[in-house]
XYZ file of C-alpha atoms in Angstrom:
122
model
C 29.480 29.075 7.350
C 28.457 30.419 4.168
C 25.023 29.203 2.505
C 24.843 29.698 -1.251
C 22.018 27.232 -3.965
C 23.683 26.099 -6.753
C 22.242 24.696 -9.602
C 23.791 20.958 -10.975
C 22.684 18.132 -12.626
C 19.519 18.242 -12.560
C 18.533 19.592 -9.362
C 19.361 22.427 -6.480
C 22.480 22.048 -4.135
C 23.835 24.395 -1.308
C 26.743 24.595 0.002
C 27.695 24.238 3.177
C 31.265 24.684 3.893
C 32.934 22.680 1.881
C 30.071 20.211 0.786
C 27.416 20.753 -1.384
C 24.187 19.153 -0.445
C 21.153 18.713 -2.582
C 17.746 20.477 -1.825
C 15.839 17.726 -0.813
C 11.898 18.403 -0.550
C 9.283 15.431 -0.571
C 6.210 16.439 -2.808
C 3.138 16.941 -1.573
C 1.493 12.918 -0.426
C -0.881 11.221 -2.142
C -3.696 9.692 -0.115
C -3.214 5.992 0.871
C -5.779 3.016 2.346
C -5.399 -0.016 4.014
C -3.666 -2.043 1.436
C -1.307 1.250 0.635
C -0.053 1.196 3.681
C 0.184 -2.042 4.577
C 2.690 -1.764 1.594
C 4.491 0.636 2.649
C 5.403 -1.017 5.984
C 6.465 -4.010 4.131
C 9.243 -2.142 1.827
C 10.451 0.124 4.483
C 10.795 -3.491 6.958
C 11.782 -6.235 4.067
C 12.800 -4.766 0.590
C 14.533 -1.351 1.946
C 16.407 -0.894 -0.772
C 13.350 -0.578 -3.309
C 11.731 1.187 -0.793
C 14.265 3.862 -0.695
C 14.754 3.581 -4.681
C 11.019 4.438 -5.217
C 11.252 7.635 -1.980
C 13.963 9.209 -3.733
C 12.974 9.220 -7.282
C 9.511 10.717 -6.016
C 7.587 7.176 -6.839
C 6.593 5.957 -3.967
C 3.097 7.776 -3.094
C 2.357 6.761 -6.491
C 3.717 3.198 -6.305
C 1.630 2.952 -2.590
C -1.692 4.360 -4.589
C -1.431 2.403 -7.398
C -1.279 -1.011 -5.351
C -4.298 0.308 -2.942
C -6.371 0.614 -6.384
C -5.713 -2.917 -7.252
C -5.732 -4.484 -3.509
C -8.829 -3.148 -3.727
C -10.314 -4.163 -6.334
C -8.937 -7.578 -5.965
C -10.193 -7.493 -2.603
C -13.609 -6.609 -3.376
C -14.193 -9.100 -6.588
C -12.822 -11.968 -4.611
C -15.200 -11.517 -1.464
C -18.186 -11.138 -4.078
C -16.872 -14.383 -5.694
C -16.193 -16.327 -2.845
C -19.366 -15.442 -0.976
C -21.371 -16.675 -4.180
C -19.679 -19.599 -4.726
C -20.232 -20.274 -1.018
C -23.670 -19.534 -1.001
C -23.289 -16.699 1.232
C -26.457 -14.581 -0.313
C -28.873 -11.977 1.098
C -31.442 -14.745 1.552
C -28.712 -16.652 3.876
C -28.614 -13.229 5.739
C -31.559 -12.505 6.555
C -32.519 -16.310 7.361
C -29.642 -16.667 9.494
C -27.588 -13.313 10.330
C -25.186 -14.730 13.124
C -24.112 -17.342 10.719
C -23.984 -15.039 7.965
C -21.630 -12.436 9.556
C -19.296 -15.435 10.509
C -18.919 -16.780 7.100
C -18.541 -13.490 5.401
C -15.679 -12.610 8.497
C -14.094 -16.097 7.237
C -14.386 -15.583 3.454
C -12.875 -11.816 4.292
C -10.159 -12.584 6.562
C -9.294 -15.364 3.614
C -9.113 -12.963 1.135
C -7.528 -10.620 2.859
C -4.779 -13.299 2.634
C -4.764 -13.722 -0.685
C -4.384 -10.279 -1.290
C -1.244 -9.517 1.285
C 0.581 -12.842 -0.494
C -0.519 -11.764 -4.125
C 0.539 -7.936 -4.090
C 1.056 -6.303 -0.883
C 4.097 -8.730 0.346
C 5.009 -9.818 -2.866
């Protein structure tokens, strides 16, 4: 079989017998976290046709870092306001750490809720 590149529409094909195939190269990742990730599982298991959509234009590592930023964010200002309106303070922790680390467990694993239903599986 005969290998030749060809250049069409907008990107690099070879040819392969009869059939020209396009070059296909993913680009270089971009670093993910938790709530990245956790995205990522959900569009390749539950939405795969946006999930392939955003792979083949080149989005996705920038669609996965882009929600991790906000998760995170969200994440983060939500504990903070949830612990205060709680009263979950320094003062509680040092006066009563057992109690303290399973309050701030609850108001995390809460959040952590909030945040899957409000971006990651949305």
């Amino acid at each position: 079989m005969e290998k030749s590149t060809f250049e069409r529409m907008g990107g690099t094909y070879r040819q392969e017998g009869d059939y020209l195939l396009p070059n296909l190269a993913t680009p270089e990742g971009i670093p993910v976290g938790i709530w990245g990730q956790r995205r990522r599982q959900y569009l390749r298991e539950h939405r795969k046709p946006l999930y392939t959509a955003l792979l083949l234009s080149g989005k996705l590592d920038s669609h996965l870092s882009e929600i991790d930023t906000q998760a995170e964010i969200m994440f983060s200002q939500m504990v903070k306001q949830l612990a205060k309106h709680e009263s979950v303070t320094e003062q509680f922790k040092t006066e009563n750490q057992m109690e303290w680390v399973g309050r701030m467990n609850n108001i995390r694993d809460r959040v952590t809720e909030m945040v899957n239903d409000g971006l990651i599986f949305d």
